[in-house]
GROMACS .gro file of C-alpha atoms in nm:
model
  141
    1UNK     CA    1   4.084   5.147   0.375
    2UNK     CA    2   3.915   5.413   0.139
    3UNK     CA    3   3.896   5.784   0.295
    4UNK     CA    4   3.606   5.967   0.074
    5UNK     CA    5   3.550   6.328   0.210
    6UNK     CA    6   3.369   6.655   0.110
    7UNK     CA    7   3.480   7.025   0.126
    8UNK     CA    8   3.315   7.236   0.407
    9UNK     CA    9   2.973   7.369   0.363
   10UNK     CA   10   2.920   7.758   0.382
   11UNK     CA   11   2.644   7.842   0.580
   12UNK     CA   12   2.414   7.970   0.277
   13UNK     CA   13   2.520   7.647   0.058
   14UNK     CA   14   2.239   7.425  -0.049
   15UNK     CA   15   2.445   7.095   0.084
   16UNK     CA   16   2.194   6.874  -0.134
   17UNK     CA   17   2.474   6.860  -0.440
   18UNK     CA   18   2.731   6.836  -0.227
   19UNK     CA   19   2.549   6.518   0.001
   20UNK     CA   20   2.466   6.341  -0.352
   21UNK     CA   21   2.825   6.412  -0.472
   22UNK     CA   22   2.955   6.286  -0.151
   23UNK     CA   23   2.738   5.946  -0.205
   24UNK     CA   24   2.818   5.921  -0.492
   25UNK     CA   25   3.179   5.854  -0.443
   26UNK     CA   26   3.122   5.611  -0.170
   27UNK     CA   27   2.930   5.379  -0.415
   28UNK     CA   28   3.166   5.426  -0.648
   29UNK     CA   29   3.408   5.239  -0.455
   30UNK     CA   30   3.548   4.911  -0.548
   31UNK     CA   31   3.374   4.760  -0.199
   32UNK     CA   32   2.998   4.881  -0.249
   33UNK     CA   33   2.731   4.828   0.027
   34UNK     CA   34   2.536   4.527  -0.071
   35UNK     CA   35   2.182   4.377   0.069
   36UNK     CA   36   2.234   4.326   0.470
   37UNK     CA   37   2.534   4.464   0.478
   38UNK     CA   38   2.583   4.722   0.828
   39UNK     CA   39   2.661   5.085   0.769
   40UNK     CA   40   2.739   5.240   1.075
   41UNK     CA   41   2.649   5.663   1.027
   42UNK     CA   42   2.843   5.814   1.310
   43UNK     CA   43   2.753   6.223   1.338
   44UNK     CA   44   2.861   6.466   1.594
   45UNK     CA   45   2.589   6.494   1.875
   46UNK     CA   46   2.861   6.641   2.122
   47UNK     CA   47   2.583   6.879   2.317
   48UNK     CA   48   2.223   6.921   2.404
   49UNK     CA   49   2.204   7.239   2.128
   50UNK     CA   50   2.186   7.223   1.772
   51UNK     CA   51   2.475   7.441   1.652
   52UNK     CA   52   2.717   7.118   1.840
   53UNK     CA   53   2.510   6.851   1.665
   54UNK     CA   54   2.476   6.720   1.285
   55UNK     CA   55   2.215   6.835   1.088
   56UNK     CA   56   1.923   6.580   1.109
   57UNK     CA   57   1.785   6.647   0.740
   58UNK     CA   58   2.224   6.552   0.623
   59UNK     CA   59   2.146   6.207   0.833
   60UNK     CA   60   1.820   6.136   0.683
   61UNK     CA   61   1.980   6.172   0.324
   62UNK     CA   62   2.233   5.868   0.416
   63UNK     CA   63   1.958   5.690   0.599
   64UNK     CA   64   1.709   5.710   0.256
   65UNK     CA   65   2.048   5.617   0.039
   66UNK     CA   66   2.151   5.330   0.251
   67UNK     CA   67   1.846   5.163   0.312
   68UNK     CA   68   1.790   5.220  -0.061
   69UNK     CA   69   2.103   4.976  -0.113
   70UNK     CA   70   1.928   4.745   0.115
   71UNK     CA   71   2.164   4.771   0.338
   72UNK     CA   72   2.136   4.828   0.757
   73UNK     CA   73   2.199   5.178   0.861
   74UNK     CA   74   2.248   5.265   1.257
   75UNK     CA   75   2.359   5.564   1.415
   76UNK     CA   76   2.615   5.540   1.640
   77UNK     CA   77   2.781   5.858   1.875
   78UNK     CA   78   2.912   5.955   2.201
   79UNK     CA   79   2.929   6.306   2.386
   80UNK     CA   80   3.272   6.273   2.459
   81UNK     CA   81   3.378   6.424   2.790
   82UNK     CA   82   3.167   6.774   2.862
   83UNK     CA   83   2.787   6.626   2.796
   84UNK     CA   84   2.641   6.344   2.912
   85UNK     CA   85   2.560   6.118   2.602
   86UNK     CA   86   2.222   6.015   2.740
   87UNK     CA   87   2.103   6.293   2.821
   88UNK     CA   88   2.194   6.522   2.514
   89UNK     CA   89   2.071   6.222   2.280
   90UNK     CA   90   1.715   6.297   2.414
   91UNK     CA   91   1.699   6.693   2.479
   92UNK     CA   92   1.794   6.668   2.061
   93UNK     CA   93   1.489   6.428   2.029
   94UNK     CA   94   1.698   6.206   1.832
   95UNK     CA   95   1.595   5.870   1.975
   96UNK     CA   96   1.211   5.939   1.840
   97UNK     CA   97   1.379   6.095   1.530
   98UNK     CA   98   1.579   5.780   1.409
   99UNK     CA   99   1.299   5.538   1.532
  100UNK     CA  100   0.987   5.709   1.359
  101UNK     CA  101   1.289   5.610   1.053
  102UNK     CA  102   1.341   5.253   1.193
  103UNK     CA  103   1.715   5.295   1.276
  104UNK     CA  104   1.894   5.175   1.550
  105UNK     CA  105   2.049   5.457   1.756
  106UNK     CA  106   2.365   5.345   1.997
  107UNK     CA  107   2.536   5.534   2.280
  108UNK     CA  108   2.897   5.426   2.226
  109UNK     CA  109   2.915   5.477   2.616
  110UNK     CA  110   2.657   5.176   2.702
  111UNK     CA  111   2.813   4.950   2.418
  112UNK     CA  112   3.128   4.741   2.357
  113UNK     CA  113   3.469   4.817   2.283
  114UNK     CA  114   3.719   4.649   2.126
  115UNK     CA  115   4.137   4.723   2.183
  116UNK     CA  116   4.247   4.749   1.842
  117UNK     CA  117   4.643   4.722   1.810
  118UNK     CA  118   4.786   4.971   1.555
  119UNK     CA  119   5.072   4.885   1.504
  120UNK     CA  120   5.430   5.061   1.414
  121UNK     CA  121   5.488   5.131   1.781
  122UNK     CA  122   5.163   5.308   1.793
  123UNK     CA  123   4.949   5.159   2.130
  124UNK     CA  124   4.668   5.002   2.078
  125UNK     CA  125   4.293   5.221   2.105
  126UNK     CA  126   3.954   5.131   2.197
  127UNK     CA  127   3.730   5.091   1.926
  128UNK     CA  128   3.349   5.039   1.958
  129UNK     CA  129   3.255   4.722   1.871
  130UNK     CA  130   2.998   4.810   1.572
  131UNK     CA  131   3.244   4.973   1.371
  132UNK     CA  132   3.452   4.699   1.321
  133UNK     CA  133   3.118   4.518   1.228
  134UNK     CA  134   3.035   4.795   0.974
  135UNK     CA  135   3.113   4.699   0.591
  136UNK     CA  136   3.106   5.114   0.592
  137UNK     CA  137   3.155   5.421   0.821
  138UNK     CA  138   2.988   5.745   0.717
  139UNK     CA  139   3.143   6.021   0.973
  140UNK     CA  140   2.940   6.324   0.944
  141UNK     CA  141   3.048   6.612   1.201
   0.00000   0.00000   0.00000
């Protein structure tokens, strides 16, 4: 499994070199997104306020790029255990957001998951479903 990460944004950095840099070395990979292929985006949208969220405008970037490549993007998050997913998914207006976009938006908490054994006397973890669909993960907290 490739692991391609960025350095942390200041808060008066322009983050558009840094996003294209960033994309840049995920296509450069020796396993590129091709036509059809499922890219599963999975950003932080752990409250109902916008300083615990991703910025929409970073999503959007991979959402042009991916479906660019022809490939399927969907979002996919969940609240963990202070915020109720639902409801913090539409106080942030993200369900209109991603489908004025035509992306699929999941709740990891209504969806499957899958125990994935890790092996080396680890124990096993549930996984959601989709991202062991996904020929990519972009995580973008």
């Amino acid at each position: 499994m490739d692991i391609v990460f960025s350095q942390e944004l200041s808060n008066d950095e322009n983050p558009a070199s840094v996003l294209e840099e960033l994309y840049q070395s995920i296509v450069g990979h020796q396993h590129p997104v091709g036509a059809g292929d499922l890219v599963l985006i999975k950003p932080n949208f752990v409250a109902p306020f916008r300083h615990a969220t991703t910025d929409l405008e970073f999503i959007e970037f991979f959402i042009t790029k991916i479906q660019e490549m022809n490939a399927v993007p969907i979002v996919g998050e969940s609240s963990g255990y202070e915020f109720d997913t639902e409801k913090t998914l539409h106080i942030l207006g993200v369900y209109s957001f991603f489908r004025d976009r035509g992306v699929e938006i999941l709740n990891f908490e209504q969806h499957d998951f899958v125990q994935v054994k890790l092996g080396q006397g680890l124990p096993s973890v549930e996984v959601a479903e989709v991202a062991l669909e996904a020929k990519l993960i972009i995580n973008l907290p």
